[in-house]
Structures are given as C-alpha cells and as structure tokens.
Amino acid sequence: MIDLELLNTLTQTFGPSGHEEAIRAALRQAVEPYADEVRVDALGNLIVHRRGTGGGKRLLLTAHMDEIGLVIAHIEANGFARFAQIGGLRPLNCVGARVRFANGAEGVIDVEYREQGANEIPMLRQLYIDFGAPHAEAVPVKVGDPGVFVGALRAQNGRLISKTMDDRISCYVLVEVLRQLKSTPHDLYIVFTVQEEYTLGGARTAAYALEPDMAIAVDVTATGDTPKALPMAVELGKGPAVKVQDSGMIAHPLVRDWLIEAARAAQVPYQLEILVGGTTDAAAMQLTRAGVPAGCLSIPCRHVHSPGEIVDAQDVENAIRLLLVALTQG
Amino acid sequence: MNTSLVEMLESIAQAYGPSGYEQGVRRVLRGLVQQQVDELRVDALGNLITLKRAARAGGLKVLVAAHMDEVGLMVMDHTADGMLRLAAIGGVDARLLPGREVMVLAQEPFPGVIGLKAIHRAREGYENAPALEHLVVDIGASSREEAQRLAPVGTALAFPARFKVLGPTVMGKAFDDRAGCTVLAELLRHGPYPHDVYGVFTVQEEVGLRGAQVAAYALNPDVAFVVEGTIADDLPKDYDESPTSRLGGGVVITVQDGSYITPPQLLDFVVGVAQELGIPYQFKQPGIGGTDAGAMHKVRAGIPSVALAVPCRYIHGPLALLHLADLEHTARLLQALVERVTPAVLLPR
C-alpha cells in the first residue's frame, strides 16, 4: 500500500533547484528514525547513512529532491510578472498553469495572445504570471523569488497523479526502503540530492565526497504508451525500468545486471529502458574521481515536467521490493 | 574618485590576454599584486594564484576569483591574397567587427583592419550583420606566404587597447573581466583579513570556465567569491522589460544564471552586508550568462559560491563602458564580505 500521507507531503513540499530547504527538512524528519547518521553537505545534499553488517560494498543510492520551476525576472508596472526557468520548464506546459511561491502566494501563467495566436507553442518570453494584482506594488513576490507548479496528489485507477513526481516519487521509494530494510551487508548511503534539474551538481559533489563502489540513481523516466508518443519501450504498470542508456550515460553493465537479478529474485516485473532525451544524477556520478560504476532504476512516469505527472502505484511498490531484495542479498 | 582604482583598471584593461594567451595580462597583474601577498604562483593552466594569509589562525579558506582572459579572435587560415581568416576565441560579438582595427598578437603586436566587401559593391547581406566566416583581417600582406610569416595559424588577435575617463564613467576594452581583476587586486592591497584569502586570476573563463575549475580543485576552499564585469543593457527598450543590469545601479548580485544557482543563505548574507553598509546593489536578471561560480560550486565535495559584478555596457565587443561608482561599490562590498564571512552563513538551512 502506498503511504499517501507521506507521498502527499513529499510531492507538495516546496523545493525548486537551489531552494531545497523545506523538502530537505521534510525528508530529514521522515528518515531520521531509520538512519545511523544524517547530515547535510556544503551544497545542501541530505546524506543518510545505514551501516552494513559487513562483507558488502560501499553503495550510493540517490533520488533528487529538487523540482523544476521558475524564477521571477521582472515585474511590470501593471502588475504582471515575467520569469526565467529553473530546469526543464516547457512553455507548452506553462500556459494556464497555476504556480506557487515559497510564501504561499499563487499566480496563473498566460501568454501574450495578440502576438502569439492561441494554438501555437509560445516562447518563454511571451509568458507572464498574473497574481490578480492591480499594479506592481501589489505583486506578492519580488525579483529572484522561485516558484513551482501547483498540482494536488490524487490516487485513481491504481495510478498516482501529482506535480513533482519527478523526483519525489523516488524520494518516497528510498524513504520506504530505509523504513523496511532490516539489515544489509552493504555500507549504504542514501542521498537526497540538490540541483539535479539544473546542473547535476548535487550528485556530482556527493559522489566525490562518499567515494562509493557503485552508485544508483532512482529517478522517473518517460514512457511511450500515450497517444502518438515518441517511440519508447517503457509503459506504465509494466514494472520499474532498469536503465540501459540515456542521453547522458550508458549504464554500467554490472549495475544493470545486478538490478535485473534483483528483479528476478524479488519476482517483480521489470522493463529495460533506453531514454533518448534526458539524463539523471547517475551521469554525473559515473564520472567523479577515477570513475564509479553507475546505473539507474527508473519509475515510469507520464507527462514529466508538467503539473500532472502520473505514475503507477504497482510500479512504485515493485521498485521498493526490488531494491530491498538487492540490498539484502548483497 | 578613487584615482588608484582607475589607474589600476587602466593598466589591467590595457594588457592583452585572449583566452589561452593570458601571458601579457598575467605579467601586469603579477607586477601589481606581488608586493601585497604572502605567496604567488602560476599553476599548470596559467592561473595566477596568490595567498594573503589570515591575521591569525582559525579562519576559513576563502577563494576570490576574477578571470583575466578576454574574448578575441584567432588566425585559422590565410587567403591567396594575404588576408587572415578568423576563428572566435569565446563569445565575441561578430556584429561589431567589420571595419574595426584589431591587434595581431605576434611577438611584436601589430595592427590590422577587419575587412569586408566594399559597401559600393555589396549586393546582398547589406541588411544583416556578416558572420565571422565572411570577415578577414587585412594586415597589408600581399601574398599567402607573407601573411603566414607575419601571423601564422594560431596567432591570437585582440581588440586594441583604448582607455578614457569620461567623467563618472570610463571607456575601455576587456572590462569583462578586467573590472573584476581590478576589484580583486584592490582587495589584495588591503587586509590582512580574518581568513586566508586566495586571490586567483583565472584563465579561459570565456571558453568554458576552465581555469576556475582546476584552481578550485587545487585549493578546495570553504567558500568562493567571483568578481565579474557583467552585461549592462540598460538601453531604451520597446516595452516594459528589466535590463540584465543597469549602469550606476550598484553591485550586480547573481541570484541564478545559466550555470548555477546562488545558495539562498549566501545570497542573504551578501544582501544583508550591502544593506547594512548602504552599498547600492541590484539583482542580475536570472538565467542569463555564466561565470566561474558555475564551475567552482561543483568541484570536489561542493563549494558554496556567489558572483558579484560591476555592470558594464557593450561587453564582448571592442569598447565597454562602466561607472566608477559601481567599481568602487563592488570593491567595498567584496572587502566587507571577506571580512565578515563566517562558517554559519555557509550552512544550508
């Protein structure tokens, strides 16, 4: 069963790249009872350590806690605000979306229709945020303030719909792994990373500091199962996906096979993933220091980077089972 | 007006040093700061690394970086009639090149003129700025062989040195980032500070933040400050739109650019100090450009970094313009930040 209360907290807590304070606090509270040590590093990564019983490897598992968003760039005299993107914010997903700021203020994004036409994909600079403010002084945010999409969590048809499933669903998976993991031979570091959506800088620096024998990013991946989607073999509900390759990395074959073996041992379905556009923290971790064997366990997710990202509840539970078996077996 | 600051800016900005060819400007900077610091060395890539020791032990290790390289051009081929064909070094603004004088940085630098088909004969391209591949440098050579001898492939070219004080503003070349180098040199003339201050004049920022990355790796500081000369595009606009920064608007503080996001706690510290001292400041328009902070923050286990800048009009072109008050304010703020930074302001909340 999915712990909807926890997932609600994780998906709805504010945390665009570079501004992870609130989500870091929420995650810290969730994992502290199940960790031997919890610390925050210089860039803000939340590093959770579980000591192994011995004989295992030094393992690093990450899920990024930051989310895409926007940052206020300019406030016009008439009370409309312009913005720049934080991470892969697509104009197509912005028009009509509601956005929320750290102080709780909300606004609605729309487009300059006179120049744009209602049916074309706009440029980011043609978009503005309407706070319902009659003039600049009444706008409840200032230049430099970050904001994120609004999108409540809803469970429906065995699926879960929310903003920021990317990558809070993986944060959820790793919290559950920590909760349910009785013991492991491995010296286990679970890191909730910052700034994945911007530079992969959080995972890069964490992997440098921890020097793992192997690193695995848990992240969402796209699917090919929607009407006229880009061709992709991954579908919702067919199990967690073991990454073979994406545009930033080729998964280390030993890591890939280790995850596949665990899926078989746990008797959970799995899919193999080749993602054409996009990458994860694993791409940065693989290249730290003298190189780290790295791979990725993906949660299939539709409508990535939109206010309504959809995952399958069974895929989530199977990802947890797979990781528990992998970590228990050695 | 702080005469010494202007004089320092003049000598630093006048020196030549396109990315990868920083020896000229490095020599000038070395001469300016070597009496002011406790240690000085040049690393493998050419970064000029200086150390000003803390007044007493127990402080932080603070890195302050300003890049000494400038955008420029490079000879990539010669035409049969003795012209030089060009490649860009960094993001040089090609729209501004035709008809310009340019310095060919041979053993003894000499000038050339950037040529284009005469306007009397131009049939097309009259409306649009010509691309770099349509431009050549005329150095008066009459054959391929002569051009090859005077300016072999790989010879760097730079905009000619010009410097003039225009009342409260000054005009000159390469203010990106010789303005920052001036602010850093000024920092090193004062002190000592409560912290070990590594003043680093970096190489190859304009071609990929390369010098800063290796310097930060070598020094592994607790915090990095970057001092820049940044885009001031406060020119008349068609509609209500913020400029990237404004000349005379005070120190430009980066919230977020194309290469990194300033940690909120560090941003609050910088803004707090500026407010307390009454130093005017402005936020750079988010999402634009990149600085050495983009490379340094993700070196090793992560280094909290923040960029300050002097607003400069027309950077990446032959002549830029800055306001001396902005230069002075940036120098003052940097000094205060280095004096006041503590471990507490670096901790993620």
XYZ file of C-alpha atoms in Angstrom:
679
model
C 0.000 0.000 0.000
C 1.221 3.448 -0.819
C 1.557 5.747 2.201
C -0.450 8.576 0.679
C 0.129 10.881 3.602
C 3.907 10.639 3.175
C 3.672 10.905 -0.609
C 1.439 13.940 -0.265
C 3.999 15.636 1.967
C 6.830 14.794 -0.401
C 5.118 15.891 -3.633
C 3.559 19.057 -2.239
C 6.523 20.431 -0.284
C 8.235 23.367 -1.982
C 11.726 22.765 -3.388
C 12.849 24.062 -6.780
C 16.558 23.583 -7.607
C 18.730 25.664 -5.318
C 15.889 26.212 -2.853
C 15.545 22.790 -1.226
C 15.284 23.924 2.438
C 11.680 22.848 3.050
C 11.812 19.495 1.259
C 15.150 18.725 2.938
C 13.538 19.306 6.340
C 10.570 17.082 5.425
C 12.812 14.263 4.214
C 15.079 14.567 7.216
C 12.124 14.101 9.503
C 10.948 11.080 7.512
C 14.303 9.242 7.511
C 15.872 10.145 10.846
C 14.340 7.191 12.793
C 15.777 4.727 10.264
C 19.306 6.090 9.857
C 22.580 5.645 11.696
C 23.653 9.117 10.670
C 22.083 12.038 8.799
C 23.988 15.098 7.628
C 23.769 17.973 5.166
C 26.769 18.825 2.989
C 28.025 22.163 1.647
C 25.628 22.322 -1.309
C 22.651 21.048 0.696
C 22.529 17.336 -0.170
C 20.848 15.292 2.574
C 23.173 12.358 3.246
C 21.706 9.367 5.103
C 23.994 6.566 6.266
C 22.992 2.982 7.173
C 25.879 0.860 8.356
C 26.158 -2.614 6.893
C 26.628 -5.913 8.711
C 29.879 -6.383 6.804
C 31.167 -8.088 3.710
C 29.293 -5.819 1.307
C 30.152 -2.846 -0.837
C 30.031 0.862 -0.305
C 26.767 1.724 -2.079
C 25.321 5.088 -3.011
C 21.637 5.442 -3.882
C 20.282 8.844 -4.837
C 16.961 10.476 -5.547
C 16.897 14.167 -6.294
C 14.753 16.293 -4.019
C 14.734 19.414 -6.200
C 11.989 20.101 -8.725
C 11.756 22.225 -11.865
C 10.283 25.685 -11.503
C 10.638 29.296 -12.429
C 12.200 32.446 -11.016
C 10.739 35.949 -11.146
C 12.804 38.104 -13.505
C 10.827 41.308 -13.842
C 7.652 42.878 -12.525
C 5.832 45.179 -14.898
C 4.228 48.409 -13.748
C 0.777 46.965 -14.413
C 1.332 44.061 -12.017
C 2.235 41.227 -14.364
C 5.453 39.298 -13.681
C 7.921 37.827 -16.178
C 10.079 34.830 -15.336
C 13.027 32.652 -16.287
C 13.074 28.876 -15.997
C 14.625 26.653 -13.338
C 15.465 23.402 -15.112
C 13.445 21.974 -17.982
C 10.308 24.091 -17.681
C 8.494 23.900 -21.029
C 6.371 26.826 -22.218
C 3.796 24.366 -23.547
C 3.129 23.140 -20.009
C 3.018 26.634 -18.567
C 0.060 28.225 -20.300
C -2.912 28.096 -17.943
C -0.888 26.548 -15.121
C -1.135 27.780 -11.572
C 2.174 28.427 -9.777
C 3.011 28.776 -6.085
C 5.833 30.598 -4.291
C 7.663 29.968 -1.012
C 5.485 32.496 0.814
C 2.324 30.725 -0.348
C 1.403 33.300 -2.996
C -0.144 31.874 -6.166
C -0.380 33.129 -9.710
C -1.605 31.959 -13.110
C 0.542 31.808 -16.260
C -0.816 33.007 -19.566
C 0.531 34.167 -22.912
C 0.510 37.376 -24.977
C -2.250 36.321 -27.356
C -2.061 39.292 -29.692
C 1.400 38.303 -30.889
C 1.073 34.607 -30.334
C -2.172 33.132 -31.578
C -3.996 30.746 -29.265
C -2.813 27.495 -30.861
C 0.933 27.901 -31.253
C 3.655 26.877 -28.860
C 4.856 30.109 -27.246
C 8.339 31.260 -26.296
C 9.060 31.650 -22.597
C 9.422 35.405 -23.001
C 5.832 35.658 -24.249
C 4.513 34.279 -20.967
C 3.590 36.208 -17.841
C 2.254 35.463 -14.380
C -0.961 37.127 -13.243
C -1.253 37.454 -9.454
C -4.508 39.314 -9.723
C -2.524 42.369 -8.675
C -3.725 45.761 -9.956
C -0.176 47.214 -10.066
C 3.472 46.314 -9.363
C 3.358 47.279 -5.671
C 0.593 44.746 -5.031
C 2.520 41.794 -6.513
C 3.249 39.404 -3.606
C 6.678 38.284 -4.913
C 9.917 40.035 -5.879
C 12.630 39.568 -8.500
C 14.675 36.468 -7.684
C 11.840 34.591 -5.940
C 11.430 30.979 -7.146
C 8.083 29.312 -7.815
C 6.729 25.860 -8.763
C 3.655 24.333 -10.368
C 0.553 23.699 -8.286
C -0.833 20.158 -8.679
C -2.524 18.183 -5.897
C -1.906 14.473 -5.313
C -4.710 12.140 -6.346
C -4.892 8.339 -6.378
C -7.119 6.998 -9.147
C -7.334 3.749 -11.149
C -4.279 2.387 -9.349
C -2.336 5.366 -10.563
C -0.979 8.385 -8.741
C -1.278 11.885 -10.204
C 0.606 14.884 -8.855
C 3.036 17.669 -9.545
C 6.699 16.788 -8.939
C 6.501 13.015 -9.122
C 9.859 13.866 -10.722
C 11.539 13.020 -8.466
C 9.669 12.911 -5.181
C 8.235 9.504 -6.106
C 11.830 8.230 -5.971
C 12.395 10.071 -2.693
C 9.333 8.160 -1.480
C 10.813 4.863 -2.732
C 14.077 5.457 -0.873
C 12.326 6.522 2.348
C 10.316 3.287 2.199
C 13.487 1.284 1.528
C 15.054 2.818 4.630
C 11.915 2.087 6.661
C 11.602 -1.522 5.561
C 15.247 -2.560 5.258
C 16.029 -4.758 8.248
C 19.720 -5.258 7.598
C 22.160 -5.128 4.730
C 25.724 -6.311 4.276
C 26.432 -3.066 2.413
C 27.678 0.212 3.775
C 24.692 2.132 2.465
C 24.488 5.825 1.700
C 21.140 7.193 0.559
C 21.453 10.755 -0.660
C 18.601 13.112 -1.477
C 20.393 15.377 -3.924
C 20.039 19.051 -4.824
C 20.044 20.714 -8.237
C 19.600 17.644 -10.442
C 17.285 19.625 -12.692
C 19.895 22.351 -13.114
C 23.454 21.005 -13.257
C 23.526 17.523 -11.651
C 25.859 19.365 -9.249
C 24.477 17.815 -6.082
C 25.063 14.193 -7.095
C 28.476 15.004 -8.535
C 29.746 16.509 -5.277
C 28.102 13.871 -3.062
C 29.685 11.055 -5.086
C 33.042 12.804 -4.823
C 32.761 13.007 -1.035
C 31.456 9.463 -0.482
C 33.669 7.560 -2.970
C 31.208 4.685 -3.476
C 31.992 1.331 -5.123
C 28.717 1.641 -7.024
C 26.115 4.374 -7.496
C 22.451 4.105 -8.468
C 20.123 6.977 -9.183
C 16.418 6.378 -8.656
C 14.520 8.712 -10.940
C 11.487 8.880 -13.178
C 11.658 8.123 -16.875
C 9.359 8.903 -19.780
C 7.024 6.358 -21.370
C 5.940 5.535 -24.904
C 2.398 4.460 -24.034
C 0.430 7.670 -24.636
C -1.308 8.631 -27.934
C 1.305 9.211 -30.649
C 4.102 9.381 -28.074
C 7.729 9.442 -29.135
C 8.747 5.811 -29.651
C 9.889 4.274 -26.358
C 9.525 0.754 -24.999
C 8.633 1.734 -21.429
C 4.996 1.554 -20.298
C 3.175 2.472 -17.125
C 2.352 -0.556 -14.940
C 4.855 -2.965 -16.506
C 7.286 -2.666 -13.613
C 10.189 -0.416 -12.674
C 12.629 0.184 -15.522
C 16.296 -0.765 -15.434
C 18.185 1.828 -17.420
C 20.365 0.659 -20.283
C 21.196 4.068 -21.693
C 20.067 7.687 -21.814
C 21.425 10.827 -23.441
C 23.968 11.360 -20.638
C 25.243 7.881 -19.844
C 25.444 4.201 -20.644
C 24.618 2.228 -17.529
C 27.468 0.082 -16.296
C 26.567 -3.499 -17.324
C 27.346 -4.897 -13.876
C 24.973 -2.409 -12.246
C 22.311 -3.079 -14.852
C 22.604 -6.850 -14.386
C 22.637 -6.524 -10.593
C 19.275 -4.736 -10.779
C 17.858 -7.296 -13.229
C 18.970 -10.169 -10.973
C 17.281 -8.460 -8.036
C 14.048 -8.057 -10.029
C 14.063 -11.788 -10.810
C 14.851 -12.734 -7.225
C 12.105 -10.452 -5.929
C 9.730 -11.834 -8.578
C 8.722 -8.378 -9.740
C 8.238 -7.395 -13.389
C 10.832 -5.043 -14.854
C 11.410 -3.255 -18.157
C 14.598 -2.209 -19.899
C 14.859 1.488 -20.569
C 16.509 3.472 -23.316
C 15.735 7.166 -22.917
C 16.556 9.329 -25.925
C 16.188 12.795 -24.395
C 17.216 13.330 -20.791
C 19.519 12.009 -18.119
C 19.894 11.623 -14.357
C 22.271 12.063 -11.439
C 23.899 8.774 -12.461
C 25.531 10.513 -15.439
C 27.415 12.866 -13.118
C 28.231 10.227 -10.503
C 29.712 7.886 -13.103
C 32.399 10.451 -13.939
C 33.508 11.520 -10.454
C 37.088 10.899 -9.330
C 38.506 7.867 -11.141
C 35.029 6.722 -12.272
C 32.159 4.969 -10.482
C 30.116 2.054 -11.884
C 26.695 3.655 -12.075
C 23.174 2.815 -13.144
C 19.615 3.846 -12.712
C 16.347 2.362 -11.528
C 13.503 4.307 -13.122
C 9.875 4.796 -12.202
C 7.901 5.095 -15.473
C 6.123 8.446 -15.475
C 3.812 10.161 -17.947
C 3.746 13.906 -18.590
C 7.143 14.537 -16.977
C 7.756 18.237 -16.156
C 4.038 19.046 -16.277
C 1.766 19.959 -13.328
C 0.189 16.488 -13.552
C 2.769 13.692 -13.652
C 1.309 10.176 -13.498
C 2.939 7.011 -12.142
C 1.595 3.531 -11.476
C 1.282 2.516 -7.803
C 2.343 -1.073 -8.543
C 5.500 0.114 -10.302
C 6.362 2.122 -7.197
C 5.799 -0.793 -4.843
C 7.732 -3.123 -7.115
C 10.665 -0.713 -7.201
C 10.746 -0.786 -3.393
C 10.634 -4.606 -3.380
C 13.372 -4.826 -5.989
C 15.690 -2.539 -4.050
C 15.013 -4.307 -0.753
C 15.991 -7.643 -2.281
C 19.044 -6.147 -3.971
C 20.264 -4.549 -0.750
C 19.533 -7.571 1.427
C 21.179 -10.119 -0.836
C 24.491 -8.480 -1.444
C 37.067 59.460 -7.417
C 39.492 56.768 -6.304
C 42.439 57.619 -8.556
C 44.413 54.496 -7.772
C 41.443 52.285 -8.668
C 41.115 53.974 -12.069
C 44.850 53.736 -12.699
C 44.812 50.082 -11.786
C 41.840 49.428 -14.080
C 43.676 51.186 -16.889
C 46.846 49.147 -16.597
C 44.937 45.856 -16.241
C 42.422 46.510 -19.024
C 45.058 47.733 -21.472
C 47.016 44.470 -21.254
C 46.296 41.811 -23.878
C 45.138 38.337 -22.941
C 42.591 36.437 -25.018
C 41.661 33.045 -23.518
C 44.650 30.717 -23.673
C 47.010 33.629 -24.373
C 46.936 35.327 -20.972
C 50.690 35.871 -20.545
C 50.520 39.631 -21.162
C 47.813 40.401 -18.629
C 49.270 37.892 -16.171
C 52.563 39.809 -16.205
C 50.787 43.083 -15.429
C 48.714 41.547 -12.620
C 51.744 39.857 -11.139
C 53.553 43.186 -11.023
C 50.568 44.854 -9.373
C 49.957 42.351 -6.595
C 53.223 40.578 -5.813
C 54.260 43.002 -3.083
C 50.811 42.742 -1.472
C 50.562 38.979 -0.981
C 52.377 36.289 1.012
C 52.571 33.719 -1.760
C 52.228 33.819 -5.515
C 52.417 31.094 -8.133
C 51.230 30.208 -11.610
C 49.586 26.796 -11.991
C 49.736 24.363 -14.901
C 46.919 26.014 -16.868
C 48.208 29.520 -16.217
C 46.028 30.693 -13.331
C 47.787 33.320 -11.208
C 47.230 32.091 -7.642
C 48.013 34.392 -4.739
C 47.635 33.945 -0.996
C 47.107 36.621 1.581
C 47.421 34.944 4.959
C 44.882 35.484 7.739
C 45.709 37.897 10.542
C 45.545 34.899 12.898
C 44.880 31.171 12.667
C 41.454 29.572 12.783
C 39.732 31.332 9.908
C 38.223 29.973 6.738
C 39.849 29.356 3.394
C 38.301 31.932 1.073
C 38.804 31.890 -2.693
C 38.190 35.055 -4.693
C 38.304 34.624 -8.461
C 38.343 37.096 -11.331
C 39.099 35.918 -14.841
C 41.943 37.648 -16.610
C 41.202 36.320 -20.103
C 39.219 38.331 -22.642
C 37.296 37.341 -25.761
C 39.246 37.675 -29.000
C 39.994 36.139 -32.363
C 42.451 33.657 -33.802
C 44.072 33.223 -37.196
C 42.725 29.978 -38.663
C 43.818 30.286 -42.313
C 45.233 32.651 -44.931
C 43.815 33.642 -48.308
C 45.865 33.603 -51.522
C 45.987 37.400 -51.464
C 47.400 37.597 -47.935
C 44.328 38.060 -45.742
C 43.821 36.332 -42.377
C 40.789 34.134 -41.878
C 39.294 34.143 -38.411
C 38.021 31.899 -35.650
C 36.442 33.241 -32.467
C 38.005 32.947 -29.024
C 34.967 32.955 -26.744
C 31.681 34.698 -27.447
C 32.997 37.650 -29.431
C 30.217 39.855 -30.820
C 30.730 39.407 -34.577
C 28.138 42.098 -35.369
C 30.615 44.710 -34.167
C 33.667 43.582 -36.127
C 33.597 44.916 -39.716
C 35.844 47.907 -40.236
C 37.486 47.607 -36.825
C 41.142 47.916 -36.038
C 42.422 44.747 -34.388
C 45.775 43.908 -32.790
C 47.625 40.868 -34.120
C 49.360 39.437 -31.058
C 52.587 38.331 -32.746
C 55.920 38.556 -30.880
C 55.681 42.286 -31.531
C 51.938 43.078 -31.735
C 50.866 44.988 -34.837
C 47.508 46.260 -36.073
C 45.303 45.082 -38.899
C 41.870 46.078 -40.118
C 38.881 43.756 -40.301
C 37.774 43.812 -43.894
C 34.549 43.159 -45.748
C 33.465 43.654 -49.344
C 33.072 47.374 -50.046
C 29.582 48.708 -49.443
C 29.637 50.109 -53.007
C 29.853 46.568 -54.357
C 27.788 44.663 -51.779
C 24.751 43.093 -53.420
C 23.472 41.069 -50.500
C 23.914 40.909 -46.762
C 23.537 44.654 -46.574
C 20.653 44.310 -44.143
C 22.203 41.735 -41.807
C 25.468 41.692 -39.886
C 28.011 39.480 -41.666
C 29.083 36.256 -39.961
C 32.677 35.687 -38.877
C 33.409 33.428 -41.860
C 32.781 36.345 -44.230
C 35.337 38.583 -42.500
C 39.100 38.746 -42.927
C 41.886 40.740 -41.332
C 43.948 42.839 -43.694
C 47.484 43.267 -42.382
C 48.816 44.736 -45.596
C 50.371 41.458 -46.720
C 50.291 40.803 -50.441
C 50.615 37.033 -50.517
C 49.682 33.924 -48.572
C 53.350 33.333 -47.731
C 53.850 36.790 -46.333
C 50.689 36.554 -44.222
C 51.762 33.131 -42.948
C 55.126 34.535 -41.899
C 53.672 37.588 -40.107
C 50.715 35.867 -38.466
C 50.880 32.070 -38.552
C 47.816 29.927 -37.883
C 47.041 30.072 -34.148
C 48.101 33.693 -33.706
C 45.648 35.404 -31.353
C 44.060 38.775 -32.039
C 42.554 41.230 -29.585
C 40.687 44.491 -29.662
C 43.161 47.378 -29.458
C 43.884 48.948 -26.094
C 41.897 52.123 -25.521
C 41.132 53.798 -22.235
C 39.468 57.085 -21.488
C 37.843 58.591 -18.420
C 34.549 60.242 -19.409
C 33.576 61.997 -16.207
C 31.963 59.476 -13.872
C 32.286 56.682 -16.428
C 35.281 55.140 -18.175
C 35.545 53.605 -21.602
C 37.949 50.814 -22.478
C 38.422 47.292 -23.730
C 38.033 43.989 -21.873
C 36.182 45.293 -18.819
C 34.782 41.752 -18.780
C 36.581 40.836 -16.599
C 39.375 43.314 -16.029
C 36.875 45.235 -13.877
C 36.722 42.146 -11.664
C 40.523 41.779 -11.742
C 40.786 45.392 -10.546
C 38.374 44.741 -7.677
C 40.369 41.640 -6.693
C 43.715 43.468 -6.932
C 42.230 46.185 -4.697
C 41.157 43.535 -2.171
C 44.720 42.216 -2.053
C 46.124 45.711 -1.428
C 44.221 45.802 1.861
C 43.977 43.315 4.708
C 45.075 41.033 6.189
C 41.621 39.559 6.725
C 40.302 37.116 9.347
C 40.648 34.380 6.717
C 43.282 33.004 4.368
C 42.368 34.725 1.124
C 43.354 33.039 -2.110
C 43.089 35.631 -4.849
C 43.002 33.791 -8.162
C 43.191 35.460 -11.563
C 41.762 32.692 -13.720
C 42.384 31.711 -17.336
C 39.955 30.529 -20.015
C 36.685 31.613 -18.416
C 35.349 32.802 -21.755
C 35.805 29.410 -23.382
C 34.323 27.222 -20.656
C 35.188 28.237 -17.063
C 38.271 26.043 -17.308
C 40.824 27.851 -15.167
C 38.461 28.287 -12.238
C 37.584 24.614 -12.197
C 41.157 23.420 -11.718
C 42.086 26.236 -9.321
C 39.112 25.409 -7.090
C 40.105 21.751 -7.197
C 43.665 22.554 -6.151
C 42.701 24.981 -3.366
C 39.492 23.296 -2.095
C 38.208 26.442 -0.349
C 35.320 26.761 2.126
C 33.678 29.449 0.008
C 34.285 31.106 -3.352
C 33.514 34.682 -4.376
C 33.594 35.503 -8.075
C 34.023 39.078 -9.281
C 32.827 39.842 -12.789
C 32.188 42.576 -15.300
C 28.675 41.759 -16.444
C 26.144 42.770 -19.084
C 24.567 46.204 -18.608
C 21.952 46.515 -21.346
C 20.084 49.455 -19.886
C 19.347 50.960 -23.275
C 15.971 52.244 -24.484
C 13.527 49.361 -24.851
C 10.328 48.912 -26.837
C 8.369 47.823 -23.795
C 8.492 47.327 -20.022
C 11.396 44.928 -19.552
C 14.200 44.793 -16.987
C 17.772 45.147 -18.219
C 20.231 42.397 -17.238
C 21.794 45.100 -15.083
C 21.922 48.890 -15.037
C 24.966 51.168 -15.220
C 25.273 53.154 -11.987
C 22.794 50.817 -10.297
C 25.345 49.398 -7.887
C 26.892 45.976 -7.393
C 25.259 43.290 -9.527
C 24.444 40.196 -7.471
C 23.648 36.909 -9.201
C 20.584 35.012 -7.985
C 20.732 32.420 -10.743
C 22.443 32.336 -14.131
C 22.805 29.751 -16.857
C 25.490 27.904 -14.919
C 24.405 27.840 -11.291
C 22.016 28.984 -8.537
C 23.298 31.020 -5.605
C 22.666 29.282 -2.273
C 19.893 31.294 -0.525
C 21.826 31.615 2.739
C 24.837 33.070 0.913
C 22.623 35.421 -1.083
C 21.023 36.672 2.142
C 24.481 37.250 3.632
C 25.634 39.306 0.636
C 22.431 41.360 0.501
C 22.481 41.849 4.278
C 26.024 43.225 4.269
C 25.244 45.533 1.325
C 22.157 46.863 3.097
C 23.967 47.346 6.392
C 26.750 49.333 4.743
C 24.399 51.243 2.476
C 26.114 49.910 -0.660
C 23.727 50.041 -3.637
C 23.098 46.680 -5.299
C 20.907 45.137 -7.962
C 19.996 41.579 -8.929
C 21.204 40.357 -12.296
C 18.298 39.183 -14.455
C 18.001 35.475 -13.631
C 19.041 32.819 -16.099
C 21.460 34.834 -18.243
C 25.134 34.085 -18.893
C 27.534 32.118 -16.737
C 30.559 32.756 -14.519
C 33.411 30.894 -12.850
C 30.984 30.166 -9.980
C 29.229 27.725 -12.303
C 32.352 25.578 -12.453
C 33.615 26.052 -8.912
C 30.452 25.207 -6.981
C 30.504 21.612 -8.168
C 34.193 20.925 -7.689
C 35.154 18.134 -5.233
C 32.537 17.823 -2.479
C 30.902 21.136 -3.421
C 31.920 24.740 -2.742
C 29.360 27.415 -1.830
C 29.903 30.180 -4.380
C 28.468 33.579 -5.201
C 29.158 36.060 -8.001
C 29.321 39.844 -7.720
C 29.772 42.040 -10.750
C 30.429 45.529 -11.999
C 27.794 46.420 -14.626
C 29.485 47.132 -17.985
C 27.842 48.159 -21.242
C 28.876 46.590 -24.590
C 30.979 43.713 -23.244
C 32.319 41.121 -25.711
C 32.853 43.975 -28.155
C 35.730 46.395 -28.838
C 34.824 49.002 -26.227
C 32.932 48.816 -22.957
C 31.727 51.457 -20.562
C 31.499 51.305 -16.784
C 30.585 53.675 -13.993
C 33.360 54.265 -11.469
C 30.900 54.346 -8.582
C 29.884 50.758 -9.429
C 33.548 49.737 -9.440
C 34.127 51.354 -6.043
C 30.954 49.872 -4.558
C 31.900 46.390 -5.746
C 35.393 46.730 -4.241
C 33.906 47.911 -0.956
C 31.310 45.152 -0.790
C 33.820 42.415 -1.632
C 36.148 43.629 1.102
C 33.307 43.657 3.649
C 32.194 40.161 2.624
C 35.689 38.736 3.004
C 35.979 40.386 6.417
C 32.588 39.200 7.649
C 32.051 35.752 6.169
C 31.620 33.053 8.846
C 31.015 29.276 8.734
C 27.425 29.928 9.838
C 26.452 31.879 6.714
C 27.631 28.986 4.530
C 25.429 26.330 6.126
C 22.413 25.182 4.094
C 19.252 25.865 6.059
